[in-house]
Structures are given as C-alpha cells and as structure tokens.
Amino acid sequence: MRKEQTVPSFDGMELVVTVDSPEVCRAVVVFVHGLCEHQGRYDYITDKFTARDFKVYRFDHRGHGKSSGDRYFYTNKDEIIDDTNFIIELAKGENPELPVYVIGHSMGGFAAAAFGTKYPDVVDGIILSGGLTRDNTGLIINVDMELAPKTEFPNELGDGVCSDPAVVEAYGKDPLNGKFFTAGLCQSIAEGLRWLMDNKTFSYPVLLLHGEKDALVSPKDTMDFFADIPSKDKQMKIYGNACHEIFNEYIRDEVIEDALAWIEYRLG
C-alpha cells in the first residue's frame, strides 16, 4: 500500500512523504534522494524492497519535488540534516518495534552521513550510494561563499547521471527535476562537508557503494570517508564502469541486491 502525505518538518517547513507498506514488515528503510531530483525516481528500488517485506519511507527535500520551500535552496547545513532526522524520527515513531535503516544517494548521501555524525545511536545502519562526503570533484565546495545565496546555476548534471541514455532522457524531461540550483544550496552543503571533515566520528554500521566512472561525485569521496570513519562495521564496494546513479545503472539489480543482502544479514 502506498500513501502520500504532507508533514511539517522540525521548523514547520512542509515536506511531502510517501510510505510504502507491505503486508508483513520486517524493517523500515528511509530513502534520501539527491540534488535536483525527487522521491518519485525511486519507485523501482522501493518496489524491490517492499517485495522483501521492507516498509519504505521517502520524502522530497525542502525546495525539491512536491515539498515546500524556495526551489533548490538552503539557508544552512542543518536544514537538510535536520529534515532528514525529522523523517527518520517519524519513521521510528510510527514503527517503534522495527529496525530502521537509511539509504542516501549523492546529496542524500551527504545528508545521511551528516545525520549519522550529528545523531549517533538512532538507526540500525546506513547505506550510501555515490555519497557526497568529501567533494573531490569540486562540484559544490568550490562555489564562491561570497555569492548572493539566491544566485542560480543551470543544472547541467543530466548527462553524467547514468550511462543509460533512456535514464538521461527521462531525467531531462521530468518536470519535478530541477533545471537549476542555487549558490545558497552549494554554500550550505559546502559548510556541511567542511563540518563533516572536521568531525570524523561517524560510527554506524555502514555500506558504501559507488560507481567507478562517477564523474559527478568522485569514488574517492567514498574511499576517503571509508578510511576516515571509526565505524567497526564498515564495507565498501566500487562498481566497475558504472556512473553516478548506480540504482539506475545497467547493474542496478546487482546493486539493489547488495543493499538488501547487507541489511538482511544484519536482521539475522
């Protein structure tokens, strides 16, 4: 069963949340999407997870998709971190007896990693897909911090998201995908990345997944994050010849199965 609802976040910002509930639920998974996209692009992986009895929560970041807020804009790093925490706490509150896992992609990987650093001992494990944790490509962190926050940049990420031309075409035509992003978003994420690098305390069980050919978020981000964090239960897998959106790549079923197997092993 799929249910969409609007909820007020920690500061009252209205976020659109979708919950997919199988008849039998063994655990909860919260998906956190990336820059200039929306939760609806995660229907395929959601269906794979619900088929294995996982209850899935998805939400549109503020300023993204159907959620409220200035488009593709943040005022500070804590807005994205605390929105993510709010949805996770919502999922925990509605499912108090179930384990909760978080899967974050790209900018959502930053959100999940930063959540895990700011809020220890809240969930049972975290998976990052092409996670923006260091910005070795300079996509975000090189933006001038003195620019007016509402300055807009065209979204030219499309060709780099996936090696499948059909995915790239659909990305460009999707009206809920952003055609621009703002300096304020970049400045807020850059602030968060510097904070993340200064606070290497992430200790959750974690699975780090990345495409070898990712030109948007360097696989070195994942390698550096893996090396830096003190987690005692950490695994990393780099997929050869795969681009940024590994959940949409030609190997997507392998990637999804790796994520499922990692969680199921921990469920026992």
Coordinates of N, CA and C in Angstrom, one line a residue, residues 47-238:
D47 N 10.0 -0.7 -4.9 CA 9.2 -2.0 -5.2 C 10.1 -3.2 -4.9
K48 N 11.4 -3.1 -5.1 CA 12.3 -4.3 -4.8 C 12.3 -4.5 -3.3
F49 N 12.3 -3.4 -2.5 CA 12.4 -3.5 -1.1 C 11.1 -4.0 -0.5
T50 N 10.0 -3.4 -0.9 CA 8.7 -3.9 -0.4 C 8.4 -5.3 -0.7
A51 N 8.9 -5.8 -1.8 CA 8.8 -7.2 -2.2 C 9.5 -8.1 -1.2
R52 N 10.5 -7.6 -0.5 CA 11.2 -8.3 0.5 C 10.8 -8.0 1.9
D53 N 9.6 -7.4 2.0 CA 8.9 -7.1 3.3 C 9.6 -5.9 4.1
F54 N 10.1 -4.9 3.4 CA 10.6 -3.7 4.0 C 9.6 -2.6 3.8
K55 N 9.3 -1.9 4.8 CA 8.4 -0.7 4.7 C 9.3 0.5 4.4
V56 N 9.0 1.2 3.3 CA 9.8 2.2 2.8 C 9.2 3.6 3.0
Y57 N 10.0 4.5 3.5 CA 9.7 5.9 3.6 C 10.6 6.7 2.7
R58 N 9.9 7.6 1.9 CA 10.7 8.5 1.0 C 10.1 9.9 1.2
F59 N 10.9 10.9 1.0 CA 10.5 12.3 1.1 C 11.2 13.2 0.1
D60 N 10.5 14.3 -0.3 CA 11.2 15.3 -1.1 C 11.9 16.3 -0.2
H61 N 13.2 16.5 -0.4 CA 13.8 17.6 0.3 C 13.1 18.9 0.2
R62 N 13.2 19.7 1.2 CA 12.7 21.1 1.0 C 13.2 21.7 -0.2
G63 N 12.3 22.5 -0.9 CA 12.7 23.1 -2.2 C 12.9 22.1 -3.3
H64 N 12.5 20.9 -3.2 CA 12.6 19.8 -4.2 C 11.2 19.2 -4.4
G65 N 11.0 18.6 -5.6 CA 9.8 17.8 -5.8 C 8.5 18.6 -5.4
K66 N 7.7 17.9 -4.6 CA 6.4 18.5 -4.2 C 6.5 19.2 -2.9
S67 N 7.7 19.1 -2.2 CA 7.8 19.8 -0.9 C 7.8 21.3 -1.0
S68 N 7.5 22.0 0.1 CA 7.5 23.5 0.1 C 9.0 24.0 0.2
G69 N 9.1 25.3 0.1 CA 10.4 25.9 0.2 C 10.9 26.5 -1.1
D70 N 11.8 27.5 -0.9 CA 12.4 28.1 -2.1 C 13.1 27.0 -2.9
R71 N 13.0 27.0 -4.2 CA 13.5 25.9 -5.1 C 15.0 25.8 -5.0
Y72 N 15.4 24.6 -4.6 CA 16.8 24.1 -4.7 C 17.7 25.1 -3.9
F73 N 17.2 25.4 -2.7 CA 17.9 26.4 -1.9 C 17.9 26.0 -0.4
Y74 N 19.0 26.2 0.2 CA 19.1 26.0 1.7 C 19.8 27.3 2.3
T75 N 19.4 27.5 3.6 CA 20.0 28.6 4.3 C 21.2 28.2 5.0
N76 N 21.3 26.9 5.5 CA 22.4 26.4 6.2 C 22.4 24.9 6.2
K77 N 23.5 24.3 6.6 CA 23.6 22.8 6.5 C 22.6 22.1 7.4
D78 N 22.2 22.7 8.5 CA 21.3 21.9 9.4 C 19.9 21.7 8.9
E79 N 19.5 22.5 7.9 CA 18.2 22.3 7.3 C 18.1 20.9 6.6
I80 N 19.1 20.5 5.8 CA 19.0 19.2 5.2 C 19.2 18.1 6.2
I81 N 20.1 18.3 7.2 CA 20.4 17.3 8.2 C 19.2 17.1 9.1
D82 N 18.6 18.2 9.5 CA 17.5 18.0 10.5 C 16.2 17.6 9.8
D83 N 16.0 18.0 8.5 CA 14.9 17.4 7.8 C 15.0 15.9 7.7
T84 N 16.2 15.4 7.4 CA 16.4 14.0 7.3 C 16.2 13.3 8.7
N85 N 16.7 13.9 9.7 CA 16.5 13.4 11.1 C 15.0 13.4 11.4
F86 N 14.2 14.4 11.0 CA 12.8 14.5 11.3 C 12.1 13.4 10.6
I87 N 12.4 13.1 9.4 CA 11.7 12.0 8.7 C 12.1 10.6 9.3
I88 N 13.3 10.5 9.7 CA 13.8 9.2 10.4 C 13.0 9.1 11.7
E89 N 12.9 10.1 12.4 CA 12.2 10.1 13.7 C 10.7 9.8 13.5
L90 N 10.1 10.3 12.4 CA 8.8 10.0 12.1 C 8.6 8.5 11.8
A91 N 9.5 7.9 11.0 CA 9.5 6.5 10.7 C 9.7 5.7 12.0
K92 N 10.6 6.1 12.8 CA 10.8 5.3 14.1 C 9.6 5.4 15.0
G93 N 9.0 6.6 15.1 CA 7.8 6.8 15.9 C 6.6 6.0 15.5
E94 N 6.5 5.8 14.1 CA 5.3 5.0 13.6 C 5.6 3.5 13.6
N95 N 6.9 3.1 13.8 CA 7.2 1.7 13.8 C 8.2 1.4 14.9
P96 N 7.7 1.6 16.2 CA 8.6 1.5 17.3 C 9.3 0.2 17.5
E97 N 8.7 -0.9 17.0 CA 9.3 -2.2 17.2 C 10.2 -2.7 16.1
L98 N 10.3 -1.9 15.0 CA 11.1 -2.4 13.8 C 12.4 -1.7 13.7
P99 N 13.5 -2.4 13.3 CA 14.7 -1.8 13.0 C 14.6 -0.8 11.8
V100 N 15.4 0.3 11.8 CA 15.3 1.3 10.8 C 16.7 1.5 10.2
Y101 N 16.7 1.5 8.8 CA 17.9 1.7 8.1 C 17.7 2.9 7.1
V102 N 18.8 3.5 6.8 CA 18.8 4.7 5.9 C 19.6 4.5 4.7
I103 N 19.1 4.9 3.5 CA 19.9 4.8 2.3 C 19.9 6.2 1.6
G104 N 21.0 6.8 1.5 CA 21.2 8.1 0.9 C 22.0 8.1 -0.4
H105 N 21.5 8.8 -1.4 CA 22.2 8.9 -2.7 C 22.7 10.3 -2.9
S106 N 23.9 10.4 -3.3 CA 24.5 11.6 -3.7 C 24.4 12.7 -2.7
M107 N 23.7 13.8 -2.9 CA 23.5 14.8 -1.9 C 22.7 14.2 -0.7
G108 N 21.9 13.2 -1.0 CA 21.2 12.4 0.1 C 22.2 11.6 0.8
G109 N 23.3 11.2 0.2 CA 24.4 10.5 0.9 C 25.1 11.5 1.9
F110 N 25.3 12.7 1.4 CA 25.8 13.7 2.4 C 24.8 13.8 3.6
A111 N 23.5 14.0 3.3 CA 22.5 14.1 4.3 C 22.6 12.9 5.3
A112 N 22.7 11.7 4.8 CA 22.7 10.5 5.6 C 24.0 10.4 6.4
A113 N 25.1 10.8 5.8 CA 26.4 10.8 6.5 C 26.4 11.8 7.6
A114 N 25.9 13.0 7.3 CA 25.9 14.1 8.3 C 24.9 13.8 9.4
F115 N 23.7 13.2 9.0 CA 22.8 12.8 10.1 C 23.5 11.8 11.0
G116 N 24.2 10.8 10.4 CA 24.8 9.8 11.2 C 25.9 10.3 12.1
T117 N 26.5 11.5 11.7 CA 27.6 12.1 12.5 C 26.9 12.9 13.6
K118 N 25.9 13.7 13.3 CA 25.2 14.5 14.3 C 24.4 13.8 15.3
Y119 N 23.8 12.7 14.8 CA 22.8 11.9 15.6 C 23.2 10.4 15.7
P120 N 24.2 10.1 16.6 CA 24.6 8.7 16.8 C 23.5 7.9 17.5
D121 N 23.5 6.6 17.3 CA 22.7 5.7 18.0 C 21.2 5.9 17.8
V122 N 20.8 6.3 16.6 CA 19.4 6.5 16.3 C 18.8 5.3 15.4
V123 N 19.6 4.9 14.4 CA 19.1 3.9 13.5 C 20.1 2.7 13.6
D124 N 19.7 1.7 12.8 CA 20.5 0.4 12.9 C 21.6 0.3 11.8
G125 N 21.5 1.1 10.8 CA 22.6 1.1 9.8 C 22.3 2.0 8.7
I126 N 23.3 2.4 7.9 CA 23.2 3.4 6.9 C 24.0 2.9 5.6
I127 N 23.3 3.1 4.5 CA 24.0 2.8 3.2 C 24.1 4.1 2.4
L128 N 25.3 4.3 1.8 CA 25.5 5.5 1.0 C 25.7 5.0 -0.5
S129 N 25.0 5.7 -1.4 CA 25.2 5.4 -2.9 C 25.7 6.6 -3.5
G130 N 26.9 6.6 -4.0 CA 27.5 7.7 -4.7 C 27.5 8.9 -3.7
G131 N 27.8 8.7 -2.4 CA 27.6 9.7 -1.4 C 28.6 10.9 -1.5
L132 N 28.0 12.1 -1.5 CA 28.8 13.3 -1.5 C 29.3 13.5 -0.1
T133 N 30.5 13.0 0.2 CA 31.1 13.1 1.6 C 32.4 13.9 1.7
R134 N 33.0 14.2 0.5 CA 34.3 14.9 0.5 C 34.3 16.0 -0.6
D135 N 33.6 15.7 -1.7 CA 33.6 16.6 -2.9 C 34.9 16.7 -3.6
N136 N 35.5 15.6 -3.9 CA 36.8 15.6 -4.6 C 36.7 16.1 -6.0
T137 N 35.5 16.2 -6.6 CA 35.4 16.8 -8.0 C 35.2 18.3 -7.9
G138 N 35.0 18.8 -6.7 CA 34.8 20.3 -6.6 C 33.5 20.8 -7.1
L139 N 32.5 19.9 -7.3 CA 31.2 20.3 -7.8 C 30.5 21.3 -6.9
I140 N 30.6 21.2 -5.6 CA 29.9 22.0 -4.6 C 30.9 23.0 -3.9
I141 N 32.0 22.4 -3.4 CA 32.8 23.1 -2.4 C 33.6 24.3 -3.0
N142 N 33.7 24.3 -4.4 CA 34.4 25.4 -5.0 C 33.5 26.6 -5.3
V143 N 32.3 26.6 -5.0 CA 31.4 27.7 -5.2 C 31.8 28.9 -4.3
D144 N 31.8 30.1 -4.8 CA 32.2 31.3 -4.1 C 31.2 31.5 -2.9
M145 N 31.8 31.4 -1.7 CA 30.9 31.6 -0.5 C 30.4 33.0 -0.4
E146 N 31.0 34.0 -1.2 CA 30.5 35.4 -1.1 C 29.4 35.7 -2.1
L147 N 29.0 34.7 -2.9 CA 28.0 35.0 -3.9 C 26.6 35.2 -3.2
A148 N 25.8 36.0 -3.8 CA 24.4 36.1 -3.2 C 23.8 34.7 -3.2
P149 N 23.2 34.3 -2.0 CA 22.7 33.0 -1.9 C 21.6 32.6 -3.0
K150 N 20.8 33.5 -3.5 CA 19.8 33.2 -4.4 C 20.3 33.2 -5.9
T151 N 21.7 33.3 -6.1 CA 22.3 33.2 -7.4 C 22.0 31.8 -7.9
E152 N 21.5 31.7 -9.2 CA 21.2 30.4 -9.8 C 22.2 29.9 -10.8
F153 N 22.4 28.6 -10.7 CA 23.3 27.9 -11.7 C 22.5 26.9 -12.5
P154 N 22.7 26.8 -13.8 CA 21.9 25.8 -14.6 C 22.3 24.4 -14.1
N155 N 21.3 23.5 -14.1 CA 21.6 22.1 -13.8 C 22.1 21.4 -15.0
E156 N 23.4 21.2 -15.0 CA 24.0 20.5 -16.2 C 24.5 19.1 -15.8
L157 N 23.8 18.5 -14.8 CA 24.2 17.2 -14.3 C 23.8 16.1 -15.1
G158 N 22.7 16.3 -15.9 CA 22.0 15.3 -16.6 C 22.8 14.2 -17.3
D159 N 23.7 14.6 -18.2 CA 24.5 13.7 -19.0 C 25.3 12.8 -18.1
G160 N 25.7 13.3 -16.9 CA 26.5 12.5 -16.0 C 25.8 11.5 -15.1
V161 N 24.5 11.6 -15.0 CA 23.8 10.8 -14.0 C 23.9 9.3 -14.2
C162 N 23.9 8.9 -15.5 CA 23.8 7.5 -15.8 C 24.3 7.2 -17.2
S163 N 24.8 5.9 -17.4 CA 25.3 5.5 -18.7 C 24.1 5.1 -19.6
D164 N 22.9 4.9 -19.1 CA 21.7 4.5 -19.9 C 21.1 5.7 -20.5
P165 N 21.1 5.9 -21.8 CA 20.5 7.1 -22.4 C 19.1 7.3 -22.1
A166 N 18.3 6.2 -21.9 CA 16.9 6.3 -21.5 C 16.7 7.0 -20.2
V167 N 17.6 6.7 -19.2 CA 17.6 7.3 -17.9 C 17.9 8.8 -18.0
V168 N 18.9 9.1 -18.8 CA 19.3 10.5 -19.0 C 18.2 11.3 -19.7
E169 N 17.6 10.7 -20.7 CA 16.4 11.4 -21.4 C 15.3 11.7 -20.4
A170 N 14.9 10.6 -19.6 CA 13.8 10.8 -18.7 C 14.2 11.8 -17.6
Y171 N 15.4 11.9 -17.2 CA 15.9 12.9 -16.2 C 15.6 14.3 -16.7
G172 N 16.0 14.5 -18.0 CA 15.8 15.8 -18.6 C 14.4 16.2 -18.8
K173 N 13.5 15.3 -19.0 CA 12.1 15.6 -19.3 C 11.2 15.6 -18.0
D174 N 11.8 15.1 -16.9 CA 11.0 15.1 -15.7 C 10.7 16.5 -15.1
P175 N 9.4 16.9 -15.1 CA 9.1 18.2 -14.6 C 9.4 18.5 -13.1
L176 N 9.6 17.4 -12.4 CA 9.9 17.5 -10.9 C 11.4 17.6 -10.7
N177 N 12.2 17.4 -11.7 CA 13.7 17.6 -11.6 C 14.0 19.0 -11.8
G178 N 14.9 19.5 -11.0 CA 15.3 20.9 -11.1 C 16.1 21.3 -12.3
K179 N 15.8 22.4 -12.9 CA 16.6 22.9 -14.0 C 17.7 23.9 -13.6
F180 N 17.8 24.1 -12.3 CA 18.8 25.0 -11.7 C 19.0 24.6 -10.3
F181 N 20.1 25.1 -9.7 CA 20.3 25.1 -8.2 C 20.9 26.4 -7.8
T182 N 20.9 26.6 -6.5 CA 21.3 28.0 -6.1 C 22.7 28.0 -5.4
A183 N 23.3 29.2 -5.3 CA 24.5 29.3 -4.5 C 24.3 29.0 -3.1
G184 N 23.1 29.3 -2.5 CA 22.8 29.0 -1.1 C 22.8 27.6 -0.8
L185 N 22.3 26.8 -1.8 CA 22.4 25.3 -1.6 C 23.8 24.9 -1.5
C186 N 24.6 25.3 -2.5 CA 26.0 24.9 -2.6 C 26.8 25.4 -1.3
Q187 N 26.5 26.6 -0.9 CA 27.2 27.1 0.3 C 26.8 26.4 1.5
S188 N 25.6 25.9 1.6 CA 25.1 25.2 2.8 C 25.7 23.8 2.8
I189 N 25.8 23.1 1.6 CA 26.4 21.8 1.6 C 27.9 21.9 1.8
A190 N 28.5 22.9 1.2 CA 30.0 23.1 1.4 C 30.3 23.3 2.9
E191 N 29.4 24.1 3.6 CA 29.6 24.2 5.0 C 29.4 22.9 5.7
G192 N 28.5 22.1 5.3 CA 28.3 20.7 5.8 C 29.4 19.8 5.6
L193 N 30.0 19.9 4.4 CA 31.1 19.0 4.1 C 32.4 19.3 4.9
R194 N 32.6 20.6 5.1 CA 33.7 21.0 6.0 C 33.5 20.5 7.4
W195 N 32.3 20.7 7.9 CA 31.9 20.2 9.2 C 32.1 18.7 9.3
L196 N 31.7 18.0 8.2 CA 31.8 16.5 8.2 C 33.3 16.1 8.3
M197 N 34.1 16.8 7.6 CA 35.6 16.5 7.6 C 36.2 16.9 8.9
D198 N 35.7 17.8 9.6 CA 36.2 18.2 10.9 C 35.7 17.3 12.0
N199 N 34.7 16.6 11.8 CA 34.0 15.7 12.8 C 33.9 14.3 12.3
K200 N 35.1 13.6 12.4 CA 35.1 12.2 11.8 C 34.8 11.2 12.9
T201 N 33.5 11.3 13.3 CA 33.0 10.5 14.4 C 31.9 9.5 14.0
F202 N 31.6 9.4 12.7 CA 30.6 8.5 12.2 C 30.9 7.1 12.6
S203 N 30.0 6.4 13.4 CA 30.3 5.1 13.9 C 29.2 4.1 13.6
Y204 N 28.3 4.4 12.8 CA 27.2 3.4 12.5 C 27.7 2.3 11.6
P205 N 27.1 1.1 11.7 CA 27.3 0.1 10.6 C 27.0 0.8 9.3
V206 N 27.9 0.6 8.3 CA 27.7 1.4 7.0 C 28.2 0.5 5.8
L207 N 27.4 0.7 4.8 CA 27.8 0.1 3.5 C 27.9 1.2 2.5
L208 N 29.1 1.4 1.9 CA 29.4 2.5 1.0 C 29.5 1.9 -0.4
L209 N 28.6 2.4 -1.3 CA 28.6 1.9 -2.7 C 28.8 3.1 -3.7
H210 N 29.6 2.8 -4.7 CA 29.9 3.9 -5.7 C 30.2 3.3 -7.0
G211 N 29.9 4.1 -8.1 CA 30.3 3.8 -9.4 C 31.7 4.2 -9.8
E212 N 32.5 3.3 -10.4 CA 33.9 3.6 -10.7 C 34.0 4.8 -11.7
K213 N 33.0 5.0 -12.6 CA 33.1 6.0 -13.6 C 32.3 7.3 -13.2
D214 N 31.9 7.4 -11.9 CA 31.1 8.5 -11.5 C 31.9 9.8 -11.7
A215 N 31.5 10.7 -12.6 CA 32.1 12.0 -12.8 C 31.5 13.1 -12.0
L216 N 30.4 12.9 -11.3 CA 29.8 13.9 -10.6 C 30.2 13.9 -9.1
V217 N 30.2 12.8 -8.5 CA 30.8 12.6 -7.2 C 31.9 11.6 -7.3
S218 N 33.1 11.9 -7.0 CA 34.2 11.0 -7.2 C 34.1 9.8 -6.3
P219 N 34.5 8.6 -6.8 CA 34.6 7.5 -5.9 C 35.6 7.7 -4.8
K220 N 36.5 8.6 -5.0 CA 37.5 8.9 -3.9 C 36.8 9.5 -2.7
D221 N 35.6 10.1 -2.9 CA 34.8 10.6 -1.7 C 34.5 9.4 -0.8
T222 N 34.0 8.3 -1.4 CA 33.7 7.1 -0.7 C 34.9 6.5 -0.1
M223 N 36.0 6.4 -0.8 CA 37.3 5.8 -0.3 C 37.8 6.6 0.9
D224 N 37.8 7.9 0.8 CA 38.3 8.8 1.9 C 37.4 8.7 3.1
F225 N 36.0 8.7 2.9 CA 35.1 8.6 4.0 C 35.3 7.2 4.7
F226 N 35.5 6.2 3.9 CA 35.7 4.8 4.5 C 36.9 4.8 5.3
A227 N 38.0 5.4 4.9 CA 39.3 5.4 5.6 C 39.2 6.3 6.9
D228 N 38.4 7.3 6.8 CA 38.4 8.3 7.9 C 37.5 7.9 9.1
I229 N 36.4 7.2 8.8 CA 35.4 7.0 9.9 C 35.8 5.8 10.9
P230 N 35.4 5.9 12.1 CA 35.8 4.9 13.1 C 34.8 3.7 13.2
S231 N 33.8 3.6 12.3 CA 32.9 2.5 12.3 C 33.6 1.2 12.4
K232 N 33.1 0.3 13.3 CA 33.7 -1.0 13.4 C 33.1 -2.0 12.4
D233 N 31.9 -1.6 11.9 CA 31.2 -2.4 10.9 C 31.1 -1.6 9.6
K234 N 32.1 -1.6 8.7 CA 32.0 -0.8 7.5 C 32.5 -1.6 6.3
Q235 N 31.7 -1.5 5.2 CA 32.1 -2.2 4.0 C 32.0 -1.2 2.8
M236 N 32.7 -1.5 1.8 CA 32.7 -0.6 0.6 C 32.8 -1.5 -0.6
K237 N 32.0 -1.0 -1.7 CA 32.1 -1.7 -3.0 C 32.0 -0.7 -4.1
I238 N 33.0 -0.8 -5.0 CA 33.0 0.1 -6.1 C 32.7 -0.7 -7.4

